[in-house]
Short mmCIF file of C-alpha atoms in Angstrom, two decimals:
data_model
loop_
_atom_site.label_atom_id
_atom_site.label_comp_id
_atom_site.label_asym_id
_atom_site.label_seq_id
_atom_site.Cartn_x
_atom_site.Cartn_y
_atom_site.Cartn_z
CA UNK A 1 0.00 0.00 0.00
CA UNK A 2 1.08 3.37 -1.01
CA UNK A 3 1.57 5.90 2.05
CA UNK A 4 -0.21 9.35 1.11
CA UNK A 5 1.95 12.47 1.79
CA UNK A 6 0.24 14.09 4.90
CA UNK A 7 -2.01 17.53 3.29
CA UNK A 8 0.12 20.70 2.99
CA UNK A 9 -0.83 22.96 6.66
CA UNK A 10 -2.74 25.79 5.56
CA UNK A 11 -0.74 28.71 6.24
CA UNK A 12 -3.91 30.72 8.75
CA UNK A 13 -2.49 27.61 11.04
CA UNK A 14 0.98 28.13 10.33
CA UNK A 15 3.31 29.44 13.43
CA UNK A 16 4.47 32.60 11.25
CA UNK A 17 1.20 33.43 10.32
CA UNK A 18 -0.42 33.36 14.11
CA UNK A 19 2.61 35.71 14.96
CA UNK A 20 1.98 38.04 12.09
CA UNK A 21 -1.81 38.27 12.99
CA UNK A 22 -1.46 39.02 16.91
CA UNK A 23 1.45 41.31 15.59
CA UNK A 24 -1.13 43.09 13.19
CA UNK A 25 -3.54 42.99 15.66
CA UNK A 26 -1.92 44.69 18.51
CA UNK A 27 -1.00 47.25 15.79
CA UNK A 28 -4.31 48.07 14.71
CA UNK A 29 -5.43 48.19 18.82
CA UNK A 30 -2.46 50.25 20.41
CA UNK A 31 -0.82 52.12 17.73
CA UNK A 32 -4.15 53.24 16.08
CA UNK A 33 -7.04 52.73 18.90
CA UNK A 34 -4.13 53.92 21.92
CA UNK A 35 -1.55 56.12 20.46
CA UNK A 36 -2.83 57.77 16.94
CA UNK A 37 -3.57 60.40 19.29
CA UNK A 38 0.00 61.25 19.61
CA UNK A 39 0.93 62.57 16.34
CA UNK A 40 -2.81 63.61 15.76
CA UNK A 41 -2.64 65.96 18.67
CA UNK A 42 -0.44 68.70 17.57
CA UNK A 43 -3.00 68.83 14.08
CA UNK A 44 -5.61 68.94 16.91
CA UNK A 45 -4.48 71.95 18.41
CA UNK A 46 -3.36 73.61 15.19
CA UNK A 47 -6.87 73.06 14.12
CA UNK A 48 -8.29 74.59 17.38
CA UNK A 49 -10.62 71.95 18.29
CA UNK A 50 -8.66 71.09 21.19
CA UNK A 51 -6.58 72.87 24.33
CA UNK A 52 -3.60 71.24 25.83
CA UNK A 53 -5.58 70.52 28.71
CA UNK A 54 -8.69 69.12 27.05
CA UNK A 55 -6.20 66.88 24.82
CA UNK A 56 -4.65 65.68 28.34
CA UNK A 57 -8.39 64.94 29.67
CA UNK A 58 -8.95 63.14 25.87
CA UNK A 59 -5.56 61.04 26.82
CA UNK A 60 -6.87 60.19 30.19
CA UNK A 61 -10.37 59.04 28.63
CA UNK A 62 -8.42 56.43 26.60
CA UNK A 63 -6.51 55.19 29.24
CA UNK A 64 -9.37 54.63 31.92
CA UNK A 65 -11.18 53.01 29.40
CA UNK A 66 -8.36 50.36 29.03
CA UNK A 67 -8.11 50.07 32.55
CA UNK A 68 -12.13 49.00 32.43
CA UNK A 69 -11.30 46.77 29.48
CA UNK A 70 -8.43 45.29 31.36
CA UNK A 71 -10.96 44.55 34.80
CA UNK A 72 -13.87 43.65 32.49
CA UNK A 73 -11.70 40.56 30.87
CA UNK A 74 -10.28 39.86 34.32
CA UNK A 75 -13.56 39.32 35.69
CA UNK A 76 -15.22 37.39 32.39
CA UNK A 77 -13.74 34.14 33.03
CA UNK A 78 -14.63 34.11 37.06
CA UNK A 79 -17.76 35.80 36.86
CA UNK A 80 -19.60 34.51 33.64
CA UNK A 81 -17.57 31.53 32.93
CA UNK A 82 -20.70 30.20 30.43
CA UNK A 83 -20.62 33.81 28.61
CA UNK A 84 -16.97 32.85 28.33
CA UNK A 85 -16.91 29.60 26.93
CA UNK A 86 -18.98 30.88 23.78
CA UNK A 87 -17.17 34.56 23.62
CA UNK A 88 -13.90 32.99 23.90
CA UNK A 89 -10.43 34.92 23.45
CA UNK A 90 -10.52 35.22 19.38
CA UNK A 91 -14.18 36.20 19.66
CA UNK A 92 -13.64 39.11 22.04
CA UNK A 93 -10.20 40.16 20.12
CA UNK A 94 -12.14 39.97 16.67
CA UNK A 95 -15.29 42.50 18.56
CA UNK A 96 -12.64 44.67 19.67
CA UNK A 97 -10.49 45.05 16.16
CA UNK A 98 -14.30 45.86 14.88
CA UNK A 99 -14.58 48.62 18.07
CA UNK A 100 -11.12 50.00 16.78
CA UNK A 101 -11.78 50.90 13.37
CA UNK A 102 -15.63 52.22 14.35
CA UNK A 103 -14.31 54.68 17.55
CA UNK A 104 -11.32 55.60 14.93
CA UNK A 105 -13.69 57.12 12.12
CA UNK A 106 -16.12 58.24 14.60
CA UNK A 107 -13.27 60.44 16.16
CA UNK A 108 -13.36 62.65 12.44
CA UNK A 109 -17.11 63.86 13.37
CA UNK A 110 -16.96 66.98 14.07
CA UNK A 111 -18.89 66.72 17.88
CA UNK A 112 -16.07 67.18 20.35
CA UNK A 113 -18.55 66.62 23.24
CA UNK A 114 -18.60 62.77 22.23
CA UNK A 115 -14.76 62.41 21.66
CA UNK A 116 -14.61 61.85 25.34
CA UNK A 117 -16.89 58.73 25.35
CA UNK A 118 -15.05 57.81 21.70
CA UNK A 119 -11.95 57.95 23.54
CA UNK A 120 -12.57 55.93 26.92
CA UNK A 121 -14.29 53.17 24.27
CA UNK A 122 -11.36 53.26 22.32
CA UNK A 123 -9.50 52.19 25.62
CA UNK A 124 -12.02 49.43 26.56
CA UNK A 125 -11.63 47.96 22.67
CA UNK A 126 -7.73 48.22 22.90
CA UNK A 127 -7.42 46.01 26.33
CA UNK A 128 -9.76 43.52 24.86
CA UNK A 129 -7.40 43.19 21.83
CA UNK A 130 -4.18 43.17 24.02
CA UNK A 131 -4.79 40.90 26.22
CA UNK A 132 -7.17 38.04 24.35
CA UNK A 133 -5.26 38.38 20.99
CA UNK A 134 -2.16 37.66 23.13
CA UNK A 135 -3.74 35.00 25.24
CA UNK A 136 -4.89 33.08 22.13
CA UNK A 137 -1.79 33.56 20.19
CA UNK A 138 0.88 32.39 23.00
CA UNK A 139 -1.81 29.78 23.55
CA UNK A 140 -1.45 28.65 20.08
CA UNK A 141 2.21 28.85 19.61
CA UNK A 142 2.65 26.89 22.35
CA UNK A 143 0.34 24.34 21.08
CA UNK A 144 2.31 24.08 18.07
CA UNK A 145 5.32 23.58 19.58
CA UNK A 146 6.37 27.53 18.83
CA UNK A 147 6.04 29.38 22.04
CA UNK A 148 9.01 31.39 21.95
CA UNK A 149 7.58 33.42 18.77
CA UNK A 150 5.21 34.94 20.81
CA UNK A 151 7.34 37.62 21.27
CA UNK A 152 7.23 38.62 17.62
CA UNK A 153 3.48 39.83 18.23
CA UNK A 154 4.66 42.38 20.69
CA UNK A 155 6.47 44.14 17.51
CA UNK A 156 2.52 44.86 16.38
CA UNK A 157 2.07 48.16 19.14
CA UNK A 158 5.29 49.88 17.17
CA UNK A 159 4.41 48.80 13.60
CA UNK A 160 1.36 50.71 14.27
CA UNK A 161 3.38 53.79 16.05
CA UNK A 162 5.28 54.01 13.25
CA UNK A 163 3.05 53.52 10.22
CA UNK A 164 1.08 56.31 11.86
CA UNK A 165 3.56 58.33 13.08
CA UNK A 166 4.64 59.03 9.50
CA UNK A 167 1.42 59.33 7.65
CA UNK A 168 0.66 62.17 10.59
CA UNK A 169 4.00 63.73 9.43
CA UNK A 170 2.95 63.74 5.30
CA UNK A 171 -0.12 64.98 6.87
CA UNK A 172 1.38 67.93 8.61
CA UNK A 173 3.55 68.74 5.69
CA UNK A 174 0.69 68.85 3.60
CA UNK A 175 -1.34 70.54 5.89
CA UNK A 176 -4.56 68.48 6.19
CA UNK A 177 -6.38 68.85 9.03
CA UNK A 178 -7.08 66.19 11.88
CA UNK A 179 -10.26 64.80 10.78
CA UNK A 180 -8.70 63.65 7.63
CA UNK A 181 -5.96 61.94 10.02
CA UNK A 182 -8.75 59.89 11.92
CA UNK A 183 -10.44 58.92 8.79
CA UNK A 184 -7.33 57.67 7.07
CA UNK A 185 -6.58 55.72 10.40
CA UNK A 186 -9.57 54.17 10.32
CA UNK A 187 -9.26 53.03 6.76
CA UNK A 188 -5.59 51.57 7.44
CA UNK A 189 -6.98 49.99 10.37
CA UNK A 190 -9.56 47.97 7.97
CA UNK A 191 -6.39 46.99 5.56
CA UNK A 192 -4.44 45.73 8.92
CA UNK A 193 -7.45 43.37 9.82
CA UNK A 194 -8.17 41.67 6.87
CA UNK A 195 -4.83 39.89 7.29
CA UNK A 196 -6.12 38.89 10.73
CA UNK A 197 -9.56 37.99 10.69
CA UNK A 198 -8.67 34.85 8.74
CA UNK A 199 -5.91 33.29 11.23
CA UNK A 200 -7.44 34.78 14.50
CA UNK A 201 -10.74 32.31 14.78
CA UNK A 202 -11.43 29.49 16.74
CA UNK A 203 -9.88 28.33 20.20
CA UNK A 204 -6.36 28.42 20.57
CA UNK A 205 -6.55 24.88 22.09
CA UNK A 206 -8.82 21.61 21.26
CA UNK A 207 -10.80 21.22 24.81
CA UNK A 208 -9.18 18.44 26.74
CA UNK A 209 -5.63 19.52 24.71
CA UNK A 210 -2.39 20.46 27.13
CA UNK A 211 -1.37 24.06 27.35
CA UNK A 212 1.94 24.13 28.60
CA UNK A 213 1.86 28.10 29.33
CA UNK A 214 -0.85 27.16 32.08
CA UNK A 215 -0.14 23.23 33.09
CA UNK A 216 2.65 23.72 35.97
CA UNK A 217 2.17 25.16 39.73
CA UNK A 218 4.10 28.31 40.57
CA UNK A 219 7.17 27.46 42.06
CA UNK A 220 9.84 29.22 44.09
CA UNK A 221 8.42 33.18 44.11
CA UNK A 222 4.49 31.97 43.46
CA UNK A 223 3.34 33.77 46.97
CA UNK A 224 0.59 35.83 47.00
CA UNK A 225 3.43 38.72 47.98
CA UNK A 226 5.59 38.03 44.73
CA UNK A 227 2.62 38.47 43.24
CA UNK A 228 1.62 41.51 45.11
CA UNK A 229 5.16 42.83 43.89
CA UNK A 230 5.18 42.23 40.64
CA UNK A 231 1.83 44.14 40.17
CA UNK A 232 2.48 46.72 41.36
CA UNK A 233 6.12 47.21 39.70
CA UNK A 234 4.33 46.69 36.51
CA UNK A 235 1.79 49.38 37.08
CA UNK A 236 4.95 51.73 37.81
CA UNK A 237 5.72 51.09 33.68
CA UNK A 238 2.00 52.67 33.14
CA UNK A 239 3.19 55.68 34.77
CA UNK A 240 6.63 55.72 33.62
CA UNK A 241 6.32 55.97 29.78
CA UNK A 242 3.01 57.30 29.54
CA UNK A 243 3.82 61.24 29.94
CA UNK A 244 6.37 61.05 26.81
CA UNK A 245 3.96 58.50 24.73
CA UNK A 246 1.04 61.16 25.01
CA UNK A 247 3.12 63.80 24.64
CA UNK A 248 6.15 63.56 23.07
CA UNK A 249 5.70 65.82 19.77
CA UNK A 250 4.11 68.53 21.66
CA UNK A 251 7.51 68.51 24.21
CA UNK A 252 9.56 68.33 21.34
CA UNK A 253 8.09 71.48 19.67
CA UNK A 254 8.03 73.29 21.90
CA UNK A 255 11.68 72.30 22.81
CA UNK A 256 12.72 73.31 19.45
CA UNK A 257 12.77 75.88 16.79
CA UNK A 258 9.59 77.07 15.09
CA UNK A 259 9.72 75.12 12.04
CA UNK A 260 11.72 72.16 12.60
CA UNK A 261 11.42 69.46 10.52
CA UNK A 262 12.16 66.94 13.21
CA UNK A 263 9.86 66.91 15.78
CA UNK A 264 7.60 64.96 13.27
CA UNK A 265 10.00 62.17 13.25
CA UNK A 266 10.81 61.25 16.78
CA UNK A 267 7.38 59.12 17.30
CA UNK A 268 7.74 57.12 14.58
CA UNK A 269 11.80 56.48 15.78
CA UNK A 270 9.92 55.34 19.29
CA UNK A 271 7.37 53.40 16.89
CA UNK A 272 10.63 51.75 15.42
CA UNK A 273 12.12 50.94 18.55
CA UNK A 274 9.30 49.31 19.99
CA UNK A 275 9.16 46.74 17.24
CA UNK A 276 12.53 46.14 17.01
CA UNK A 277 12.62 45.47 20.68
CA UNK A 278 9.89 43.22 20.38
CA UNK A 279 11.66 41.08 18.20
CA UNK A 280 15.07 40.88 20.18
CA UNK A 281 13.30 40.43 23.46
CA UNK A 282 12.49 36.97 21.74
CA UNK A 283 16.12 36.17 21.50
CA UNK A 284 16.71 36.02 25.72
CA UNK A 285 17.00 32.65 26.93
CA UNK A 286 14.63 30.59 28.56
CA UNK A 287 16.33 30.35 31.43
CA UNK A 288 16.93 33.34 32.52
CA UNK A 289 14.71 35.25 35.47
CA UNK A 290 12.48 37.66 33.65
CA UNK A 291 12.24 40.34 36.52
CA UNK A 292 16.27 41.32 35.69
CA UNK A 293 15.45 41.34 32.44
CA UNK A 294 12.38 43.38 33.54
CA UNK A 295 15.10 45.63 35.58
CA UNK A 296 16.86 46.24 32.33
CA UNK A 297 14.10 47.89 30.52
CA UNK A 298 13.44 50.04 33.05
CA UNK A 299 16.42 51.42 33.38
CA UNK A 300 16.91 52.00 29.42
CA UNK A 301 13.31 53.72 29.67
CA UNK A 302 14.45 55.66 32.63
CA UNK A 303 17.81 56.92 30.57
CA UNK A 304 16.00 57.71 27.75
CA UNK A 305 13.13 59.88 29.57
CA UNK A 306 16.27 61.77 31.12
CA UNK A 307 18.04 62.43 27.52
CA UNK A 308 15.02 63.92 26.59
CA UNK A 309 15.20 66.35 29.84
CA UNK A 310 19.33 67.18 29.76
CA UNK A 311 19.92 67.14 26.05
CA UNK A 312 16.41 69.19 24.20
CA UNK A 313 18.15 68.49 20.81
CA UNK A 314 17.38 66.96 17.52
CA UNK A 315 19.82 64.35 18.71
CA UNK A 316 18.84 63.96 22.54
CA UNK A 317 15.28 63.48 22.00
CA UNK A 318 16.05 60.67 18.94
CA UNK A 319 18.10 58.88 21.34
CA UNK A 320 15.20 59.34 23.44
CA UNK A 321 12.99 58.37 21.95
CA UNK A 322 14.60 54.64 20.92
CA UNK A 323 15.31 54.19 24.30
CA UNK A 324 11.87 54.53 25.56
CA UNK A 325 10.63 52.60 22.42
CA UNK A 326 13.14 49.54 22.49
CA UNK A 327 11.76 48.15 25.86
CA UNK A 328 8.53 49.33 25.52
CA UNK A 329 6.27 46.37 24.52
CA UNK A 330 9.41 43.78 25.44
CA UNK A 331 8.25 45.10 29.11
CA UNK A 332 4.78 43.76 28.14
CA UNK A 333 5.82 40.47 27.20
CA UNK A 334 8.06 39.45 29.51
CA UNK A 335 5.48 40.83 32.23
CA UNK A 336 3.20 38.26 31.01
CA UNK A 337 5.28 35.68 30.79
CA UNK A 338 6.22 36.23 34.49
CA UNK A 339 2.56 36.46 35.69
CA UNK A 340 2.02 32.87 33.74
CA UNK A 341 4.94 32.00 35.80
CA UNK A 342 3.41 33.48 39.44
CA UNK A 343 0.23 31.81 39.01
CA UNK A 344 0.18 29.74 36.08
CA UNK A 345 -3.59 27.91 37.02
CA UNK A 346 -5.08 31.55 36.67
CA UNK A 347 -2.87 33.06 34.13
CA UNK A 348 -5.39 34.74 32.00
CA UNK A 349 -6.96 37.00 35.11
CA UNK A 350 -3.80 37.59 36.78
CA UNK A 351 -2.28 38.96 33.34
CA UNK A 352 -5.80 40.96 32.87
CA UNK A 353 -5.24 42.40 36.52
CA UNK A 354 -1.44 43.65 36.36
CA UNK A 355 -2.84 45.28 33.12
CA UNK A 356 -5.21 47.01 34.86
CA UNK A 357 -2.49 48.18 37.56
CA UNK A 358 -0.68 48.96 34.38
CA UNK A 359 -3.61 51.46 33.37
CA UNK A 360 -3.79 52.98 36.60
CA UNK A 361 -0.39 54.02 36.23
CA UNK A 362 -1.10 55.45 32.69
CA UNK A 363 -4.25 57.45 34.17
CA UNK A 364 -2.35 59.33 36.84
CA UNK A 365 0.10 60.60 33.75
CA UNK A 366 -2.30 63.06 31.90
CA UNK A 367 -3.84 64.82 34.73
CA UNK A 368 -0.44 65.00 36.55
CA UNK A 369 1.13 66.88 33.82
CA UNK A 370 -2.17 69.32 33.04
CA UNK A 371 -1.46 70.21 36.83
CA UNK A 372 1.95 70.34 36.42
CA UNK A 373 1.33 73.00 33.50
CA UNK A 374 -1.22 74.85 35.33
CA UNK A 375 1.22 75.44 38.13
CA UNK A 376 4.25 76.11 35.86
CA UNK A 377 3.93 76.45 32.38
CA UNK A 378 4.48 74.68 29.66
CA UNK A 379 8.46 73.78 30.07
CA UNK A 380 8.73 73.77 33.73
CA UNK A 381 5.38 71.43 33.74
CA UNK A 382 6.72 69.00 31.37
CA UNK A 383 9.91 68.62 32.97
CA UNK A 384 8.63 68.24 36.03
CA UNK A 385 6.60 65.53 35.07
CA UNK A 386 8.98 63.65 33.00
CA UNK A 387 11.49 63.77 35.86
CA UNK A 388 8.61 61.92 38.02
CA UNK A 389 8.11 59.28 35.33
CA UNK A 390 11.59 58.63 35.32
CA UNK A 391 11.73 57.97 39.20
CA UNK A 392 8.64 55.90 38.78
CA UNK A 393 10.74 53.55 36.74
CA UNK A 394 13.30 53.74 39.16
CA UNK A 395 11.00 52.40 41.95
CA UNK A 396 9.84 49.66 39.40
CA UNK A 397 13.22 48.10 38.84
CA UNK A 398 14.27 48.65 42.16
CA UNK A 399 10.80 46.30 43.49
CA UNK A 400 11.91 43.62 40.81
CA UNK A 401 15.56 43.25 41.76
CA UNK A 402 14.43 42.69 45.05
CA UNK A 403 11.49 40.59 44.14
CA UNK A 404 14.28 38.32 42.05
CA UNK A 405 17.09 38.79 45.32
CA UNK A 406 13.83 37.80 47.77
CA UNK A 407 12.38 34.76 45.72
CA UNK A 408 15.12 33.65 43.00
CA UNK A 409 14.25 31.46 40.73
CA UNK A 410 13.65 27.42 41.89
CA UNK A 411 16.62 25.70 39.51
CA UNK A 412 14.60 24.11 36.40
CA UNK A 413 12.02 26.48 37.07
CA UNK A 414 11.56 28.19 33.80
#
């Protein structure tokens, strides 16, 4: 009898294609539905539709709204667990890629009393896609034997930084106004997920199948004070990068001469850094612990917020602006990977809940700096509340290097 060569794998179920959906995912939900804002907002307030305040309350909007997002899918799997089985992680990412693009083109109509509401849905949509997207993908790597590509999906956040970050700088130079930036985010949004919708479907797992990122019991740090820890270092990121990523073309303009060319480059060098960050934070070994890897990051994002404070040039804030962008999303994913690790039989919630410490931290950066400007002005305010991001990183690496000197690592645990 004559053996039949097994069928060709479709590539929607091929490991490279799961990674380039959660990656275009994740671009679509934080560099268009989180952070098109950025370069949008200096069109804003050329366009007069918004004051630097208002824009800062706009910011905040989004980012309570992802903290809501981040509780809601927390509380999904404890509190509805039947809702859950049917609106399962590709289901909820898929609704919230739809959310995305809607809130995006709804942000172009010209009723600024709504773009509050627009905003803190935005936020809401953009944890949904974050954290199930990410769930389902690692999920499914793993499942495929794959895992340590899951990494690659984290590049998504700074494809979309960057794709967006230059279109808003053709947009400046031809002098459109911001409307037209919303709609043509929305409309690259739509592009972005019709590569995903076909790969993202389905469960990650076949019921009754292994998932090795959720089979083991925490070992060595998995107290309920590790945990505890590691929360609440993570939601010290939130605060930590959040005053540059909502404002970082508005500090740079005003940090520079009227008429620069480059302050419409910088985000899309932090959009560049993030993804290729992403990618290398892939590369680390296994076996090493994630909170000094976690350390590192904060650190570079803690230089790179003080460049942009001791050297306002072309050159400082470039540097800068890598710096912050490298670890930016490799934070992310190796924050996961270390809450799978804390309490691997509740993975999915305990991930949801550090990202809603995570958007805490990102709330109290807005209205911090609106104050900060109120009290001081516009360069004095900034400063001051870059120099207090900066120290929030600072406390976050200092909690994990003791978390990892308090609880190292069990040998063979990783």
């Amino acid at each position: 009898m004559i053996a039949t060569p097994d069928a060709p794998t479709p590539w929607s179920e091929r490991p490279a294609a799961i990674a380039l959906a959660g990656m275009l995912a994740l671009a679509v939900a934080m560099g268009v539905g989180r952070f098109a804002f950025t370069p949008l907002l200096p069109m804003m307030l050329h366009d007069g539709v918004v004051t630097l305040a208002a824009g800062s309350w706009l910011a905040t909007a989004n980012y309570i709204g992802y903290l809501v997002g981040a509780l809601a899918c927390m509380a999904l799997p404890w509190v509805t667990p039947a809702l859950y089985q049917r609106w399962h992680p590709a289901r909820l990412a898929r609704a919230g890629l739809v959310a995305t693009v809607l809130l995006t083109v709804a942000m172009a109509l010209p009723l600024p009393a709504s773009w509050p509401t627009l905003r803190f849905a935005a936020g809401v949509a953009s944890a949904f896609v974050l954290l199930n997207v990410s769930a389902w993908c690692m999920v499914r790597l793993a499942v495929l034997g794959r895992p340590s590509m899951g990494g690659l999906i984290f590049c998504g956040p700074g494809v979309g930084i960057a794709l967006t970050g230059l279109a808003a700088g053709a947009m400046v130079a031809a002098e459109w106004r911001a409307a037209s930036g919303w709609v043509v985010f929305g409309l690259l949004s739509v592009l972005l997920c019709a590569l995903v919708w076909p790969v993202v479907r389905g469960r990650a797992a076949r019921a009754g199948a292994a998932q090795p990122a959720a089979a083991g019991k925490a070992q060595g740090g998995g107290t309920a004070a590790a945990r505890g820890v590691h929360a609440l270092a993570y939601g010290l990121a939130g605060l930590g990068y959040i005053v540059t990523a909502t404002f970082l073309p508005v500090i740079a303009r005003g940090a520079l001469p009227a008429g620069s060319p480059w302050p419409d480059w910088f985000w899309p060098i932090f959009g560049a850094g993030v993804a290729v960050g992403a990618a290398l934070s892939t590369r680390a070994p296994a076996a090493w612990d994630r909170r000094w890897l976690l350390v590192a990051a904060y650190a570079m994002q803690a230089l790179g917020i003080g460049l942009g404070l001791w050297w306002p040039t072309p050159a400082g804030f470039a540097a800068s602006s890598l710096l912050l962008g490298l670890p930016f999303t490799a934070i992310t994913f190796y924050g996961l990977q270390e809450a799978r690790r804390l309490w691997p039989r509740s993975a999915d919630s305990f991930a949801s809940l550090i990202t809603a410490v995570y958007g805490l931290g990102q709330i109290m950066g807005p209205p911090m700096v609106a104050w900060l400007l109120a009290r001081g002005g516009q360069a004095q305010g900034f400063a001051q509340g870059l120099a207090l991001a900066a120290l929030a990183l600072v406390a976050g690496g200092v909690m994990y290097a003791a978390s990892a000197w308090r609880w190292p690592l069990v040998k063979g645990e990783r």
